[in-house]
PDB file of C-alpha atoms in Angstrom:
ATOM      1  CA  UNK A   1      18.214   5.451 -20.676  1.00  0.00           C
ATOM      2  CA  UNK A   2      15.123   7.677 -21.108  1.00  0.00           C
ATOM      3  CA  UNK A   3      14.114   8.480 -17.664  1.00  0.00           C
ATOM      4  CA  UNK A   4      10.143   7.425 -16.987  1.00  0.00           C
ATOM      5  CA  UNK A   5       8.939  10.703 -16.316  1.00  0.00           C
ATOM      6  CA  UNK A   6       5.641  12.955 -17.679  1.00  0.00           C
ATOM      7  CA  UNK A   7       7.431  14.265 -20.825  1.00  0.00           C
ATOM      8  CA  UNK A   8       4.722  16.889 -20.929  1.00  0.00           C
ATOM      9  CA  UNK A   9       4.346  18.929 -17.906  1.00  0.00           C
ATOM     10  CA  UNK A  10       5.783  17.197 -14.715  1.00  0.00           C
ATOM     11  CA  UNK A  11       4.037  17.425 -11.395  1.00  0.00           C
ATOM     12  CA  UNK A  12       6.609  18.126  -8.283  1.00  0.00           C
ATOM     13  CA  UNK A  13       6.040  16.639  -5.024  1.00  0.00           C
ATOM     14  CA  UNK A  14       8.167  17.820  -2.142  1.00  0.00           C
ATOM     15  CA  UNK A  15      10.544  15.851  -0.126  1.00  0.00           C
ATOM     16  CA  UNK A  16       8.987  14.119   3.145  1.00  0.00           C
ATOM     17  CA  UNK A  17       9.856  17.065   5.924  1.00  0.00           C
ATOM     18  CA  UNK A  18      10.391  19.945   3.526  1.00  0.00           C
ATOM     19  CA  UNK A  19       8.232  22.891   1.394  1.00  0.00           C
ATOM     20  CA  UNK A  20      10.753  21.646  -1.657  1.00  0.00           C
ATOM     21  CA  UNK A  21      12.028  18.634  -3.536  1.00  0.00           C
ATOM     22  CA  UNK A  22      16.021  18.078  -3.257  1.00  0.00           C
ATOM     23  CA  UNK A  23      17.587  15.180  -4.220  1.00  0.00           C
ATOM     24  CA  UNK A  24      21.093  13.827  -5.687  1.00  0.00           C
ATOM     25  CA  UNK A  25      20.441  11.576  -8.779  1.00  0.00           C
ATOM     26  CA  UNK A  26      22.657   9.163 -10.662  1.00  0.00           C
ATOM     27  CA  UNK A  27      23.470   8.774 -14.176  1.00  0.00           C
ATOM     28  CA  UNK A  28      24.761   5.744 -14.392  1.00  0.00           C
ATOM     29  CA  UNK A  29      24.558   5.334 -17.750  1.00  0.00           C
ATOM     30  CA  UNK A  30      25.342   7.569 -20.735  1.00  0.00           C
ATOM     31  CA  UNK A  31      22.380   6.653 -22.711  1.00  0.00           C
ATOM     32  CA  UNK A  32      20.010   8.668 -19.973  1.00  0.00           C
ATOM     33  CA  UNK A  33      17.669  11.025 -21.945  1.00  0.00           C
ATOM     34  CA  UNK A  34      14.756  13.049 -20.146  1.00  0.00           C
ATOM     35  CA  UNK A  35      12.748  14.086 -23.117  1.00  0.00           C
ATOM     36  CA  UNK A  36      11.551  17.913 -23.519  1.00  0.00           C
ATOM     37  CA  UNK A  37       9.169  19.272 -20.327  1.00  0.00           C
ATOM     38  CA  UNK A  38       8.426  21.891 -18.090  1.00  0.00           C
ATOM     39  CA  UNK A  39       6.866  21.897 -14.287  1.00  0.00           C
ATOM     40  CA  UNK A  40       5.552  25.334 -12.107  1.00  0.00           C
ATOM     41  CA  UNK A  41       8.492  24.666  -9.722  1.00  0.00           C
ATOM     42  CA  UNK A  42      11.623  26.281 -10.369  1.00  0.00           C
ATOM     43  CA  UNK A  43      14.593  23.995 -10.360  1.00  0.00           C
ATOM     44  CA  UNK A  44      18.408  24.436  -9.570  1.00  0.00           C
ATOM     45  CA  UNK A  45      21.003  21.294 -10.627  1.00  0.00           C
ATOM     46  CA  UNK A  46      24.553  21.412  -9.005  1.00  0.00           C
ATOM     47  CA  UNK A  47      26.601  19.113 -11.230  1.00  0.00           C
ATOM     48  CA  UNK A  48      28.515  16.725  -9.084  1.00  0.00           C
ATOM     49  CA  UNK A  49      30.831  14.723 -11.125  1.00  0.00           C
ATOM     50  CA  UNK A  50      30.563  13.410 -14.858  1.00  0.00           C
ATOM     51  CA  UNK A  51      28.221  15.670 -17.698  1.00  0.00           C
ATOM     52  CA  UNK A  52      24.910  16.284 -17.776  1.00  0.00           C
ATOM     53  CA  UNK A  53      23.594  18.413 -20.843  1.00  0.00           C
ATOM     54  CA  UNK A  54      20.685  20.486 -20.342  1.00  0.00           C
ATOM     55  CA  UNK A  55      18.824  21.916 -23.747  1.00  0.00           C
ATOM     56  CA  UNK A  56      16.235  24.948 -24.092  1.00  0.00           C
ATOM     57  CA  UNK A  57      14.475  26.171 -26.916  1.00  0.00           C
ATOM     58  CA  UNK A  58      17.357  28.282 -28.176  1.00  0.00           C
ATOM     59  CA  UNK A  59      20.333  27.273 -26.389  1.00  0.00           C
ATOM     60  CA  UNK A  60      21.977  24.379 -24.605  1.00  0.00           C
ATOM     61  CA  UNK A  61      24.206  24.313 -21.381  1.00  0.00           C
ATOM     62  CA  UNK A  62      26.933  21.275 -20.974  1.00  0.00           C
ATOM     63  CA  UNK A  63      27.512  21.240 -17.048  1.00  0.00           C
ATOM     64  CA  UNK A  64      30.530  19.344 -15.858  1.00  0.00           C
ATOM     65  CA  UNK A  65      31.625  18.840 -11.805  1.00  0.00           C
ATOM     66  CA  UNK A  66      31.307  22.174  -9.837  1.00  0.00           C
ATOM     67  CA  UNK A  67      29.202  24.078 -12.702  1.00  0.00           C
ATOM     68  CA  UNK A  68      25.215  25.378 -11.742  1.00  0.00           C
ATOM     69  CA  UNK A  69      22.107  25.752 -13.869  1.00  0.00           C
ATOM     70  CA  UNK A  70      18.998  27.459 -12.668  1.00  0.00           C
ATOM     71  CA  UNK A  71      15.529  26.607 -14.567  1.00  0.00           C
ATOM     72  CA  UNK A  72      12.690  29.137 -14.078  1.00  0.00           C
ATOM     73  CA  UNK A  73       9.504  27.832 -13.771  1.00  0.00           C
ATOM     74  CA  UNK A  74       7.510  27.022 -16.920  1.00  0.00           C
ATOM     75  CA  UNK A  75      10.320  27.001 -19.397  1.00  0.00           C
ATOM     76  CA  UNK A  76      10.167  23.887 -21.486  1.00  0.00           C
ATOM     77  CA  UNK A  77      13.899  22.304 -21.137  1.00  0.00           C
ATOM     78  CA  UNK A  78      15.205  18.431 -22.121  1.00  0.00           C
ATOM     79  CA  UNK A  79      18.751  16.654 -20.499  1.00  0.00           C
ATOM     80  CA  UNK A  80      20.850  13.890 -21.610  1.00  0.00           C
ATOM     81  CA  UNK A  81      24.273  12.662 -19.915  1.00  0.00           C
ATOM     82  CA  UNK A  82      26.833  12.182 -22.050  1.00  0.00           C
ATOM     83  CA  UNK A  83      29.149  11.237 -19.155  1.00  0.00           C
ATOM     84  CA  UNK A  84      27.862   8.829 -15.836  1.00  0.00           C
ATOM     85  CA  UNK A  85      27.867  11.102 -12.981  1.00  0.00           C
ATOM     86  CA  UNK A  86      25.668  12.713  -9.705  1.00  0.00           C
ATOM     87  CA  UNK A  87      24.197  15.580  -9.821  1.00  0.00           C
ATOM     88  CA  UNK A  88      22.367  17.825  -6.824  1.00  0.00           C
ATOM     89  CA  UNK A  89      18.560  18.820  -7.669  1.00  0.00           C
ATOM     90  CA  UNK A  90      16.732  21.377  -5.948  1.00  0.00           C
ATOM     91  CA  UNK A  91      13.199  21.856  -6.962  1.00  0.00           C
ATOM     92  CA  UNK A  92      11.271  25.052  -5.389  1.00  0.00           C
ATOM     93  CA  UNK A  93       7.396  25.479  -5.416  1.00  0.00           C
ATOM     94  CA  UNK A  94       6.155  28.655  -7.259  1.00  0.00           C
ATOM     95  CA  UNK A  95       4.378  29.497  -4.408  1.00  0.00           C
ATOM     96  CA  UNK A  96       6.789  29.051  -1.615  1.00  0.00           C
ATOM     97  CA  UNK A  97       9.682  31.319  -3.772  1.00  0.00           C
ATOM     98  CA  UNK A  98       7.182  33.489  -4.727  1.00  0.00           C
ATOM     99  CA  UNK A  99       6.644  34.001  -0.782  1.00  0.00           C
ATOM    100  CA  UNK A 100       9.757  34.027   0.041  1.00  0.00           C
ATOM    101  CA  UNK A 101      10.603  36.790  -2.581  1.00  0.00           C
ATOM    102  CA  UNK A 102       7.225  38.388  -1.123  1.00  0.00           C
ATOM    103  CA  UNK A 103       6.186  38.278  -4.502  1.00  0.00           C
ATOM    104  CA  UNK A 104       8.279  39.723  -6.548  1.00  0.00           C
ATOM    105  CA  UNK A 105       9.874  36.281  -8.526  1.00  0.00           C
ATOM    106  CA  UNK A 106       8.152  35.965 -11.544  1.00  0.00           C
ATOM    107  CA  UNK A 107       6.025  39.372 -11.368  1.00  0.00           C
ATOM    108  CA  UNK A 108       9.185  41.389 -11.078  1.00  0.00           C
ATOM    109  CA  UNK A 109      12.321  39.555 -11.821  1.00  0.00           C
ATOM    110  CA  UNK A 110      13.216  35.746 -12.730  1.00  0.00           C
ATOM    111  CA  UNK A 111      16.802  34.462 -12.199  1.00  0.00           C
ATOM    112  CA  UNK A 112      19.684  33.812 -14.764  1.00  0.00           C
ATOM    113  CA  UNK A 113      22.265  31.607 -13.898  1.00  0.00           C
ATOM    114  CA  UNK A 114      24.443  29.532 -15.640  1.00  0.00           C
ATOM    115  CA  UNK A 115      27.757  28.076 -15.505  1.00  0.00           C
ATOM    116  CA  UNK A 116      29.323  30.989 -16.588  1.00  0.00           C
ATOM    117  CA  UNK A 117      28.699  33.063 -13.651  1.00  0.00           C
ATOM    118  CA  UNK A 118      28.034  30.859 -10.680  1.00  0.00           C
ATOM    119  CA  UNK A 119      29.429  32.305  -7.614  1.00  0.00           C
ATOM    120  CA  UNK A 120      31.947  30.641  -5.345  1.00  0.00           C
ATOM    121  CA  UNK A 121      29.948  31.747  -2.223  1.00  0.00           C
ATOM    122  CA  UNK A 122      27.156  29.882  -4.157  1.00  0.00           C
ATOM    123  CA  UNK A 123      28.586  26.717  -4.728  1.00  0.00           C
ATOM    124  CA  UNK A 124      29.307  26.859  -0.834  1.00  0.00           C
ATOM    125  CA  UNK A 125      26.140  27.015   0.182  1.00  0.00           C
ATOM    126  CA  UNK A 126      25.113  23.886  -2.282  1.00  0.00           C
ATOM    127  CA  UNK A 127      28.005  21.958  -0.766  1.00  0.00           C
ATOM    128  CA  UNK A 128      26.414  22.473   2.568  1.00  0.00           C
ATOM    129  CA  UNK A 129      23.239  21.593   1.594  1.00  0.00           C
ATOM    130  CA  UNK A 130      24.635  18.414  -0.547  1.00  0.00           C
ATOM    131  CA  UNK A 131      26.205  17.468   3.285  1.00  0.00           C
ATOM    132  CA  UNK A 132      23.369  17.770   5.600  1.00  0.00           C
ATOM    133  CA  UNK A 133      21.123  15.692   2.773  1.00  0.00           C
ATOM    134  CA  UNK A 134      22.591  12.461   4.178  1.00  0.00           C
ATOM    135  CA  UNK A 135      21.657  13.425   7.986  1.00  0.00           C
ATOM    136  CA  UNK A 136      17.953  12.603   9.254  1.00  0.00           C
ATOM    137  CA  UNK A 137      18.020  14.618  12.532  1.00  0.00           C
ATOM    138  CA  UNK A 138      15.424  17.281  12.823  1.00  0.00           C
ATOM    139  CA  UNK A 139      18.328  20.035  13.849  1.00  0.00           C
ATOM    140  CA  UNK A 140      19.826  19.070  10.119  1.00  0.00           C
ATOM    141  CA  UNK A 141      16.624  19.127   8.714  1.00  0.00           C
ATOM    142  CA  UNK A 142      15.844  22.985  10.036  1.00  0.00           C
ATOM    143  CA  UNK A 143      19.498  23.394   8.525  1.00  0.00           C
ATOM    144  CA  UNK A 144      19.118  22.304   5.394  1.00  0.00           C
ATOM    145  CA  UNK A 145      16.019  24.955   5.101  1.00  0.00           C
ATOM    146  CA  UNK A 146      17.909  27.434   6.529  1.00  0.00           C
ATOM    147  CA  UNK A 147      20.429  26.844   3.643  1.00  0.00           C
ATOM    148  CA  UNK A 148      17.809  27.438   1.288  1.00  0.00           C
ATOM    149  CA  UNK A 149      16.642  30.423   2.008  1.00  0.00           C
ATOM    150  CA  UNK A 150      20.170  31.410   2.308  1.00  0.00           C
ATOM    151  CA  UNK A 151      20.118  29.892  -1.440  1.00  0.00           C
ATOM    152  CA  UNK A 152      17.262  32.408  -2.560  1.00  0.00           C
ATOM    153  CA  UNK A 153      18.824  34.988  -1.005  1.00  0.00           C
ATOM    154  CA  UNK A 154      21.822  34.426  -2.782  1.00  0.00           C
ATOM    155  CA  UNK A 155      19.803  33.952  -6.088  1.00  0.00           C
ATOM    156  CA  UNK A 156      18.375  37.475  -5.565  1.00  0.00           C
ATOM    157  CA  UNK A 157      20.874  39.541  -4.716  1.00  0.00           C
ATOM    158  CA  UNK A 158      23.526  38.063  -7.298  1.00  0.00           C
ATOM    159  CA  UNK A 159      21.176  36.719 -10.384  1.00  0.00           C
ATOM    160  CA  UNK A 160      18.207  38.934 -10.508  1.00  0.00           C
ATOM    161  CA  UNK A 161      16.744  39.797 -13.967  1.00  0.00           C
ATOM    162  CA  UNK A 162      14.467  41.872 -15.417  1.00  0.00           C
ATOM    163  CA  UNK A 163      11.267  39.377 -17.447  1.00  0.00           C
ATOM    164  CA  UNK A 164      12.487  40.547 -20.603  1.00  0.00           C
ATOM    165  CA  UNK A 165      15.635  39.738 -20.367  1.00  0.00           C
ATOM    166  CA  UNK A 166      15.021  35.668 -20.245  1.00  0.00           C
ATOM    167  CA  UNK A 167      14.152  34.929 -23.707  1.00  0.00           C
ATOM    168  CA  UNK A 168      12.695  31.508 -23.352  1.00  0.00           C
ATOM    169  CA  UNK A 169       9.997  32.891 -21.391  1.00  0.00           C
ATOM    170  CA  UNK A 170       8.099  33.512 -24.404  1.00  0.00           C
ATOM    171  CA  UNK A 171       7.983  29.664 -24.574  1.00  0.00           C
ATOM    172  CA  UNK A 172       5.656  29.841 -21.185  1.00  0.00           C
ATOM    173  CA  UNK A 173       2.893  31.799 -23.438  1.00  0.00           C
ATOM    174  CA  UNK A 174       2.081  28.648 -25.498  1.00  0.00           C
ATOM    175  CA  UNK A 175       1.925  25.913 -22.513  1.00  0.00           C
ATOM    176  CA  UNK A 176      -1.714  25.265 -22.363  1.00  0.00           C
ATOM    177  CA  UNK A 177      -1.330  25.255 -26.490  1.00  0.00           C
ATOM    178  CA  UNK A 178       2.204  22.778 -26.402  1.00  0.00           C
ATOM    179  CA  UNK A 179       0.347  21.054 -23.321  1.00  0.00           C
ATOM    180  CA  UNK A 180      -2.977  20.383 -25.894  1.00  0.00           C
ATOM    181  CA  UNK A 181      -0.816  19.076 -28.300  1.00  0.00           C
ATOM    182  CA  UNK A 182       1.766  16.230 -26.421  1.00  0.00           C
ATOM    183  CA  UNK A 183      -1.458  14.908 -24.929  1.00  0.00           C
ATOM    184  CA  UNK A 184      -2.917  14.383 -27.866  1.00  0.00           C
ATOM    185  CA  UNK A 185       0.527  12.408 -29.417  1.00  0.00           C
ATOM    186  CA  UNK A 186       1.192  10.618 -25.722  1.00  0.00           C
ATOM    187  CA  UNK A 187      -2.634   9.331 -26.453  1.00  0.00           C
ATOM    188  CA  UNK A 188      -2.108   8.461 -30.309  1.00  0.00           C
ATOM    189  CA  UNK A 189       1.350   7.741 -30.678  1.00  0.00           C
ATOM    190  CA  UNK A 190       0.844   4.370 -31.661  1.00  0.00           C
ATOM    191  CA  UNK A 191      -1.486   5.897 -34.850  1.00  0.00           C
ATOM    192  CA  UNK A 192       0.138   6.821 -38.232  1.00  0.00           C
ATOM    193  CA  UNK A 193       0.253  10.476 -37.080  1.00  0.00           C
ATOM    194  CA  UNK A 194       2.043  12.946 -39.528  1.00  0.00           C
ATOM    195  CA  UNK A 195       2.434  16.371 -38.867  1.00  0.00           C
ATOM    196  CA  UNK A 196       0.192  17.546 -41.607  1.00  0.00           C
ATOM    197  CA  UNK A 197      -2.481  15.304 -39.570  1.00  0.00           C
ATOM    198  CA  UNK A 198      -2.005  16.623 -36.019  1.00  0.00           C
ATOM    199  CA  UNK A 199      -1.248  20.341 -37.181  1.00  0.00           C
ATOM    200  CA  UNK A 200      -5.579  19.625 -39.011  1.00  0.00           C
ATOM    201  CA  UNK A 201      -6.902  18.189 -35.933  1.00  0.00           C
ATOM    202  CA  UNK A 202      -6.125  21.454 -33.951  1.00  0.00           C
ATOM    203  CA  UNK A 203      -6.911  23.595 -36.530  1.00  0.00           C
ATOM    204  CA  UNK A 204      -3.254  24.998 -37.623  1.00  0.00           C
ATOM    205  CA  UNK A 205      -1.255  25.451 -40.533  1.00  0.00           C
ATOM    206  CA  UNK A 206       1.233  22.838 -41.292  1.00  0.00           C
ATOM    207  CA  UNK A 207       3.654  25.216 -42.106  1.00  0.00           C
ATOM    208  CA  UNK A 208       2.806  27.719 -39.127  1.00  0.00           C
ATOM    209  CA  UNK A 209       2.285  24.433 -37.251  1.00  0.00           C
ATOM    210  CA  UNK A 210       6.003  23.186 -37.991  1.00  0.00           C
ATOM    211  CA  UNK A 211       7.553  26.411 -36.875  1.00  0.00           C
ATOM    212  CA  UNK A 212       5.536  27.032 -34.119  1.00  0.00           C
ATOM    213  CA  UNK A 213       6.369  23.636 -32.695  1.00  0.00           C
ATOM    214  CA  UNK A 214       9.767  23.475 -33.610  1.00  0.00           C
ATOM    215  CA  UNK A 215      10.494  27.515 -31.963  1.00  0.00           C
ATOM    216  CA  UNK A 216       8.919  26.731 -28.440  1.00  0.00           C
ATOM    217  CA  UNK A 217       9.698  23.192 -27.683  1.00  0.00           C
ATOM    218  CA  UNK A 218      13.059  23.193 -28.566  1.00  0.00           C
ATOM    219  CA  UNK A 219      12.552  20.195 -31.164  1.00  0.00           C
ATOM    220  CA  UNK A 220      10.832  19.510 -34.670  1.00  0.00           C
ATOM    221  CA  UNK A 221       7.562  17.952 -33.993  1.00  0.00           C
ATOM    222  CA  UNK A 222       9.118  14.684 -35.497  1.00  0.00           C
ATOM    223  CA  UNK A 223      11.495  14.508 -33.191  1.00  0.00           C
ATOM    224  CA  UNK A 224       9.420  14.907 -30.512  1.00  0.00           C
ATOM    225  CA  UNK A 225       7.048  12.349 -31.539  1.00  0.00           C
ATOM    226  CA  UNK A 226       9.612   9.896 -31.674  1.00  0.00           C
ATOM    227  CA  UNK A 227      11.054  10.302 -28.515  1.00  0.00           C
ATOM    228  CA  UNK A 228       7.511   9.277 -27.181  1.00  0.00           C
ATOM    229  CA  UNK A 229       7.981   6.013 -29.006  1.00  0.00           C
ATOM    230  CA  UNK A 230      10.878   5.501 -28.167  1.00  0.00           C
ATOM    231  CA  UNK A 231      10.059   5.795 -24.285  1.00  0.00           C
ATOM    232  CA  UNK A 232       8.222   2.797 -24.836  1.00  0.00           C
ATOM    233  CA  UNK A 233      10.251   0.775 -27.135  1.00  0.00           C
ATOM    234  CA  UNK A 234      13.418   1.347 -24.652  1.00  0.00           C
ATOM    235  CA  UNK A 235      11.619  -0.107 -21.601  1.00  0.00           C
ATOM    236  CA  UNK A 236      10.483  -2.937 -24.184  1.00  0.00           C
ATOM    237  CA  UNK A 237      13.810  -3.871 -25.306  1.00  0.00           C
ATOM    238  CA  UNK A 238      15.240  -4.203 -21.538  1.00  0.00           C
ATOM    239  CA  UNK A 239      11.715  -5.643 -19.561  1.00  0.00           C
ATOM    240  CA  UNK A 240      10.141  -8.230 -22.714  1.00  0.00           C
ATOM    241  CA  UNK A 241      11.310 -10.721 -24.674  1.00  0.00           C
ATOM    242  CA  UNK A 242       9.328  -9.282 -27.699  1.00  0.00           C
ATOM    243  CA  UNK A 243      11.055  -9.345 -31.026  1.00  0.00           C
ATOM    244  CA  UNK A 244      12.139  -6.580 -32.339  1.00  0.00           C
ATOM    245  CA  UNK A 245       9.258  -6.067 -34.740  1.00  0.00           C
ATOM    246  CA  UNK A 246       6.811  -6.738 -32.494  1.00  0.00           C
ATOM    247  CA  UNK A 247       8.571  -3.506 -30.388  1.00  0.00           C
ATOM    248  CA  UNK A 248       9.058  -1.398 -33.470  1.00  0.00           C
ATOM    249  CA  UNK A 249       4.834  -2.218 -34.343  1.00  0.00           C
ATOM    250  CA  UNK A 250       3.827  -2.075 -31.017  1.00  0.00           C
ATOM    251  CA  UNK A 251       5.564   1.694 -29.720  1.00  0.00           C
ATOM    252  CA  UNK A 252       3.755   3.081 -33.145  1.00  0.00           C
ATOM    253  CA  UNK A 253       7.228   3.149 -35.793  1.00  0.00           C
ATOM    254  CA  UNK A 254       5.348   2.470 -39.340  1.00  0.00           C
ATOM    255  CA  UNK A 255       8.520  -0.044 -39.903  1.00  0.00           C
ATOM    256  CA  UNK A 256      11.786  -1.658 -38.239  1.00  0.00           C
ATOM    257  CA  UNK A 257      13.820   0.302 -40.398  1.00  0.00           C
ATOM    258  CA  UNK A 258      12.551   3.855 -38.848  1.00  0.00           C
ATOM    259  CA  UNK A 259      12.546   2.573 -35.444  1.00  0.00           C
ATOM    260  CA  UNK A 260      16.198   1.251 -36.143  1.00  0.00           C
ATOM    261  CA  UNK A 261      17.452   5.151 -37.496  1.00  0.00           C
ATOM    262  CA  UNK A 262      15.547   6.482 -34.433  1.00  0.00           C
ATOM    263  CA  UNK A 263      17.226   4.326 -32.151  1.00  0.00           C
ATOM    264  CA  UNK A 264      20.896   4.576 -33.639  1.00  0.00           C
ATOM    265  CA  UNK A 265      20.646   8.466 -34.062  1.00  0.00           C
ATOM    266  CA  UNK A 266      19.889   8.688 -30.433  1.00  0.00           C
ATOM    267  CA  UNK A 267      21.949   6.589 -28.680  1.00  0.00           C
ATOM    268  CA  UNK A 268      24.304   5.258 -30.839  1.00  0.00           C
ATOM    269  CA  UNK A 269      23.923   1.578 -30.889  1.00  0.00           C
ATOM    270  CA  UNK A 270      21.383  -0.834 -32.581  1.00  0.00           C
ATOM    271  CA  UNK A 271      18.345  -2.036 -30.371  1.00  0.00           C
ATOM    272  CA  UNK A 272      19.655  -5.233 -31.354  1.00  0.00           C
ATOM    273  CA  UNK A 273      23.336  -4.467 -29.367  1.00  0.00           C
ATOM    274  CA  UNK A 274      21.790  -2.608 -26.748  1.00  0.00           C
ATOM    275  CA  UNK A 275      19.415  -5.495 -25.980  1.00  0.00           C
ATOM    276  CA  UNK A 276      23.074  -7.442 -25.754  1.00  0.00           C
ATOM    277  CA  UNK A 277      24.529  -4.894 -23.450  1.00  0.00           C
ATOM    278  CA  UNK A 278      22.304  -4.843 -21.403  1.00  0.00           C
ATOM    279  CA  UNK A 279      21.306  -8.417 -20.554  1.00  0.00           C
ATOM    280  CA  UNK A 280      24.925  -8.531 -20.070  1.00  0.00           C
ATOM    281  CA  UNK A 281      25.470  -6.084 -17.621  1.00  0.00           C
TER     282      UNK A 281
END
């Protein structure tokens, strides 16, 4: 399913009791799709069992059990599971690695880490921390944050890179410019926008427009556009009794036919059999 998130730039609120947000999510399904985004905080995801796929502007990861992604802040990134798993999230503030680094993440150095060269000491430390999550004793508590500074520390003395060596940090140049335009389509999506259309109203090039778009998000601005809709179609189909139409009309497809090739090239299924599968789960 297509997680109800800000698909734009998402906000991170720490966990109750500590300066980060951790938390083990399920995929339950293998339909889940979190649309392309970015947040300030940096984020590391320890891939517990089943597949989660993670895709940048220029290149995608495919993390199965035991395998480790780090996301540096601002870098616009999308994630599907094509297999139902868990998978251990660890969100950091800018501010509170930047402190802990005394300053020298992000002005100095960012972090590369992938499944290819996670560390076994690594993965030890995110076991521990995945252990003492279920514990709500302050001693655990003052654990778990000693684990993650023991999880920086690791990060910096194994994983450091130079700025120029993370290419989709170009990507972070254009935010407020991205940010400008998925506003715009999360407020008009239901209009007959066209790229030639939105690429006018801010004053662009169509062709430069296209590119542009398509280089730092990661996707074609159609693609994009439709994942919006379909956000709100998907809820549609599983929380109204709407026809399908009335869904197609309503989440801003010009006809059932386009929201129907949307829908199948994405997850694989009509609305109309998905609509079955579900009520019958």
């Amino acid at each position: 399913m297509i997680e109800k998130t800000n698909v734009y730039h998402e906000a991170i609120i720490p966990t109750m009791n500590f300066p980060f947000k951790i938390f083990i999510f399920n995929t339950k399904s293998s339909d889940r799709l979190i649309p392309p985004h970015w947040h300030a905080s940096v984020e590391l995801l320890f891939c517990l069992s089943g597949k989660l796929e993670v895709q940048f502007p220029n290149k995608r990861f495919s993390l199965s059990e035991q395998d480790v992604l780090f996301i540096n802040s601002n870098i616009i990134h999308s994630s599907r599971s094509p297999l139902p798993g868990k998978c251990l999230a660890i969100q950091i503030p800018l501010d509170f690695l930047a402190d802990a680094t005394e300053s020298q993440y992000g002005n100095r150095f960012l972090y590369k880490l992938t499944p290819q060269n996670a560390t076994p000491e690594l993965k030890v430390i995110l076991m521990r921390i995945k252990k003492q999550l279920s514990k709500e004793n302050l001693w655990d508590r003052l654990t778990t944050k000693a684990s993650v500074y023991e999880l920086i520390a690791e990060l910096t003395k194994n994983f450091c890179v130079p700025l120029a060596g993370i290419k989709e940090i170009e990507s972070a140049k254009h935010l407020p410019k991205l940010k400008k335009v998925n506003d715009y389509l999360a407020t008009h999506h239901k209009e007959r926008l066209s790229l030639t259309s939105v690429a006018e109203h801010f004053n662009y090039n169509p062709s430069y427009f296209s590119r542009f778009y398509k280089k730092f998000m990661g996707v074609s601005f159609s693609e994009y556009l439709s994942s919006i809709r379909l956000l709100e179609a998907y809820s549609k189909l599983r929380d109204t009794d709407h026809t399908i139409l009335e869904i197609a009309l309503d989440s801003g497809f010009s006809t059932v036919k386009s929201f129907y090739n949307a829908f199948t090239k994405h997850y694989g299924t009509s609305p109309q059999q998905y609509r079955k599968q579900y009520f019958k789960r």
